[in-house]
Coordinates of C-alpha atoms and ligand atoms in Angstrom, one line a residue:
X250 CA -7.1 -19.6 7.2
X251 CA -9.3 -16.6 6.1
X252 CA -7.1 -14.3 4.3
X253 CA -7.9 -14.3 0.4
X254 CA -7.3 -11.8 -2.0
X255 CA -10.9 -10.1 -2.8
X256 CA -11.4 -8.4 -6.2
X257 CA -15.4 -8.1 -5.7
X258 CA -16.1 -5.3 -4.1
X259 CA -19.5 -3.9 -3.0
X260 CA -21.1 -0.6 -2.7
X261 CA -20.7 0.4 0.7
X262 CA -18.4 2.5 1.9
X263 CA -15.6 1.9 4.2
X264 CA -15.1 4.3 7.6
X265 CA -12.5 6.4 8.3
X266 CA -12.2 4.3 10.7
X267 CA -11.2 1.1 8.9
X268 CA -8.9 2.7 6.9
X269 CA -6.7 4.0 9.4
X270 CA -6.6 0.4 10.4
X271 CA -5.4 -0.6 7.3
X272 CA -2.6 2.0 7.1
X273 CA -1.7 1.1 10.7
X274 CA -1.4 -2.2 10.0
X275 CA 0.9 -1.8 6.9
X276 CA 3.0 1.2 8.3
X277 CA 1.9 2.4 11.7
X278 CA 4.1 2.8 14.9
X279 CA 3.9 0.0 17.7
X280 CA 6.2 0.5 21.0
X281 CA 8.9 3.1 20.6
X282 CA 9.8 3.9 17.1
X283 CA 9.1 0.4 16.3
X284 CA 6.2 -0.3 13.6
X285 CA 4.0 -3.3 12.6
X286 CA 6.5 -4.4 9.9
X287 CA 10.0 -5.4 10.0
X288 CA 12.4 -3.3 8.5
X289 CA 16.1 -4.0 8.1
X290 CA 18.2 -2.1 10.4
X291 CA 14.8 -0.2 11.6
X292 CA 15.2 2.1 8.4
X293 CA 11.6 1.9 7.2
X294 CA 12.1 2.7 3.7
X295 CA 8.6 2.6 2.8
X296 CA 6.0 5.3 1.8
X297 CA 1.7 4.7 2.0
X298 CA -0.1 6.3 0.0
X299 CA -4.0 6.5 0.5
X300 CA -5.8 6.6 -2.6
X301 CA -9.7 7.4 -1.3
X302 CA -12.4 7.3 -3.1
X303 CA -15.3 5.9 -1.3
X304 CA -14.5 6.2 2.7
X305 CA -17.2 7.5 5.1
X306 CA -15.9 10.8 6.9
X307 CA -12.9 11.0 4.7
X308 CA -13.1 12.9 1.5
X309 CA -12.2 12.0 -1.6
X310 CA -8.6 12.4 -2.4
X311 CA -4.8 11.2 -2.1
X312 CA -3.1 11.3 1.1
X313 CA 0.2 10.1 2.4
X314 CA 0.6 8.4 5.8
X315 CA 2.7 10.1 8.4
X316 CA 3.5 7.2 10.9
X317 CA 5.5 8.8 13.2
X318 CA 2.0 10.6 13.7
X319 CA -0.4 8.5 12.6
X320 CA -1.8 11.2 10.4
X321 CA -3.0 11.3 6.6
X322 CA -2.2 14.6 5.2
X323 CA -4.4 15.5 1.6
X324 CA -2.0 15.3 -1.6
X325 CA -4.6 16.2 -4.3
X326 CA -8.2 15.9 -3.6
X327 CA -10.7 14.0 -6.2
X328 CA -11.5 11.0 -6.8
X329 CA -7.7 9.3 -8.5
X330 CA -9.1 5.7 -7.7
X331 CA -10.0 5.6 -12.1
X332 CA -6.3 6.9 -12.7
X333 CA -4.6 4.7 -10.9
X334 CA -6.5 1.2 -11.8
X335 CA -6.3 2.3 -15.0
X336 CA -2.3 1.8 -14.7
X337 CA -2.9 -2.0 -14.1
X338 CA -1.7 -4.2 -16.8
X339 CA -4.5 -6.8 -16.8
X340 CA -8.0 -6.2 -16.7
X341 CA -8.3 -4.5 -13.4
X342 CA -11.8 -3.1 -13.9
X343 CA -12.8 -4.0 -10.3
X344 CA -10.0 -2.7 -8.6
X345 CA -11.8 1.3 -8.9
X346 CA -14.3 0.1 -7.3
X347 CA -12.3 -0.9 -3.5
X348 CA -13.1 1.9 -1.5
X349 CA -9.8 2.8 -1.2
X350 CA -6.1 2.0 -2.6
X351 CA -3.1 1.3 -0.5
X352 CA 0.2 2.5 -2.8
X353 CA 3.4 1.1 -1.5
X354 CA 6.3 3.1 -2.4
X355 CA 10.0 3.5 -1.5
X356 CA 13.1 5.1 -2.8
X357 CA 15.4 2.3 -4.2
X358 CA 18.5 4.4 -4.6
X359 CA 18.6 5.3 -1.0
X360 CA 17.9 2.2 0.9
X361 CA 20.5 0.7 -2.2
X362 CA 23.2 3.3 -0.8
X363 CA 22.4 2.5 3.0
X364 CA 23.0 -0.9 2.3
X365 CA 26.2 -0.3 -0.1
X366 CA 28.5 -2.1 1.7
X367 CA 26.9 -5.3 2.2
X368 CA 26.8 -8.1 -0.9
X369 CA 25.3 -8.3 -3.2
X370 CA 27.1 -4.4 -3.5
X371 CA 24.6 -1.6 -4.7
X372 CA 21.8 -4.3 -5.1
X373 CA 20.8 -5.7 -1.3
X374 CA 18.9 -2.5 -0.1
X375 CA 16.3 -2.7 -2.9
X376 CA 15.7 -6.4 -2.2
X377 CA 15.3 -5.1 1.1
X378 CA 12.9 -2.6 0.2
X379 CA 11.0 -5.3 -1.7
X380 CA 10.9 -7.8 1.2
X381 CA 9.6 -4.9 3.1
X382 CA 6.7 -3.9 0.9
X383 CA 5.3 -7.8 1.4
X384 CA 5.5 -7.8 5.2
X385 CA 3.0 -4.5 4.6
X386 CA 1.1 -6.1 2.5
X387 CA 0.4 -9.4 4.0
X388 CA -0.2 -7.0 7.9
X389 CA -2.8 -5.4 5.3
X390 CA -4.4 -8.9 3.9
X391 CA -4.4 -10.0 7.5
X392 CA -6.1 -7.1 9.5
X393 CA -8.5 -6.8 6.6
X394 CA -9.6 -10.4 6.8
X395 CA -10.3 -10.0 10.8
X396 CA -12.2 -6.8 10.2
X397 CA -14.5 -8.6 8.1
X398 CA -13.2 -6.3 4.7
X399 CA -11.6 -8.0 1.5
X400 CA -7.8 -6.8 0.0
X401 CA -6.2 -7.9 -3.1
X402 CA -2.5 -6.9 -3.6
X403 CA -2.0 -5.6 -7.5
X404 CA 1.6 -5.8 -8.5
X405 CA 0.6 -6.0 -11.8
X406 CA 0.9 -2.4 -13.4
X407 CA 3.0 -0.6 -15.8
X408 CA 5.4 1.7 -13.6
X409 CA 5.5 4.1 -16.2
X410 CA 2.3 4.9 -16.3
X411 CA 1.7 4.9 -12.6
X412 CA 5.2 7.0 -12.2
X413 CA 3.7 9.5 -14.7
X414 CA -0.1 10.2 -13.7
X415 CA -0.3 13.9 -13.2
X416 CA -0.9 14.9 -10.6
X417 CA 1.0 12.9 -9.0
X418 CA 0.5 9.6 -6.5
X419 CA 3.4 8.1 -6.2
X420 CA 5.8 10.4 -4.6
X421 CA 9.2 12.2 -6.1
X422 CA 12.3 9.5 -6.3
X423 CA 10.0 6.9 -5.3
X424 CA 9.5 3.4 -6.8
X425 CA 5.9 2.0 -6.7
X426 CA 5.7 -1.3 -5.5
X427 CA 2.4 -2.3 -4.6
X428 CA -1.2 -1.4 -4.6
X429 CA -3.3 -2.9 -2.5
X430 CA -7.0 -3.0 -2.9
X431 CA -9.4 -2.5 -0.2
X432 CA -13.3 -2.2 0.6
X433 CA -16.3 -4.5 2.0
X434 CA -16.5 -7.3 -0.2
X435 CA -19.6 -7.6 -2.5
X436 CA -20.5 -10.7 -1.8
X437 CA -21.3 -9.8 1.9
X438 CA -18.5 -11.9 3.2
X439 CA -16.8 -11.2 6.5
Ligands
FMN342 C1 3.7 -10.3 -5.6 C2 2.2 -10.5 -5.9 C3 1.6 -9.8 -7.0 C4 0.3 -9.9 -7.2 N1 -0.3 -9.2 -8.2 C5 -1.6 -9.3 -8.5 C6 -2.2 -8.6 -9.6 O1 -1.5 -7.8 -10.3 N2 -3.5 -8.7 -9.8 C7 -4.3 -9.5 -9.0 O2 -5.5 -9.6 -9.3 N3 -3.8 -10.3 -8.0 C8 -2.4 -10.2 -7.7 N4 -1.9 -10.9 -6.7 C9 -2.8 -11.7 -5.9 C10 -2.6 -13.2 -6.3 O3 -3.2 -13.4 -7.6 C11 -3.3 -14.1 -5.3 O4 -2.6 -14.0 -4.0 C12 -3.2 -15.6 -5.7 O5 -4.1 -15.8 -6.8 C13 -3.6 -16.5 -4.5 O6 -4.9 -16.2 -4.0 P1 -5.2 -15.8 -2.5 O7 -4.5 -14.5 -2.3 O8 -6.7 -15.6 -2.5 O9 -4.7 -16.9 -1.6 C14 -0.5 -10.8 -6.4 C15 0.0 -11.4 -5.3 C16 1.4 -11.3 -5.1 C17 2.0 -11.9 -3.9

């Protein structure tokens, strides 16, 4: 009843804490080598990507989630929050300002060649991988709603650009496929 996408966000930051909530809620591992999504045939196709820019205890910087571990491991430090709202195709001036930014990611090609043999041929594994990236997403929107912070999911953004920031965010052979916004709302909500 809660969840609602946020795009206010306020000044304060979040703790490291919170945010490895929110990556364990998108990706992380529950019993066995099970995780909090569904994933078909258990391939977990996708790739998190942390963009942090305003995170108590965590320094400013990329860093990709390692959910067998349940470890973010630094990409490129600074803060790439500006870079990669700026990739948004609307006016997504707010978005730089969530403390941090979620990037969903997967390779197409693969999951598309895992799945080769079932119909539609060559096209069911990156519907898959799609499918996937929204069960992340809506763990994200829900876990942020009970932990009192706001998330907005941002489809909306020229690939190209996004695939093309240097350094890099999204990773090698990788398809970006959502961004989720997160950080304490500014209206106090929550
Ligand atoms: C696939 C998808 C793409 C979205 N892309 C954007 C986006 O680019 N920018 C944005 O501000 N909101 C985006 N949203 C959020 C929707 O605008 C939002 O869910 C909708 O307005 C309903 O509001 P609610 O989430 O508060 O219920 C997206 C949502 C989905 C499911």
């Amino acid at each position: 009843m809660r969840r609602r996408s946020t795009r206010g966000f306020g000044a304060r930051p979040l703790s490291i804490a919170q945010v490895a909530l929110m990556v364990w809620a998108a990706q992380g591992r529950t019993t066995g080598e099970h995780r909090t999504c569904p994933s078909a045939h258990a391939l977990y196709p996708l790739t998190l990507t942390v963009v942090a820019g305003n995170v108590d205890g965590l320094a400013a910087g990329t860093y990709r989630y390692d959910a067998e571990r349940d470890v973010l491991t630094l990409i490129t430090a600074g803060d790439h929050r500006d870079r990669v709202a700026g990739t948004t195709l609307a006016d997504h001036d707010w978005l730089r300002r969530a403390g941090a930014l979620l990037l969903l990611s997967g390779d197409l090609e693969a999951a598309a060649r895992h799945f080769a043999d079932q119909p539609p041929l060559g096209r069911r594994g990156a519907r898959y991988v799609w499918l996937e990236a929204g069960h992340a997403s809506q763990n994200v929107y829900l876990q942020a709603t009970e932990a009192g912070l706001g998330a907005v999911l941002v489809a909306g953004f020229d690939d190209d650009r996004l695939l093309g920031l240097t350094p890099a965010v999204v990773p090698s052979g990788q398809h970006p496929l959502g961004l989720l916004g997160v950080g304490h709302p500014a209206d106090g909500r929550g």
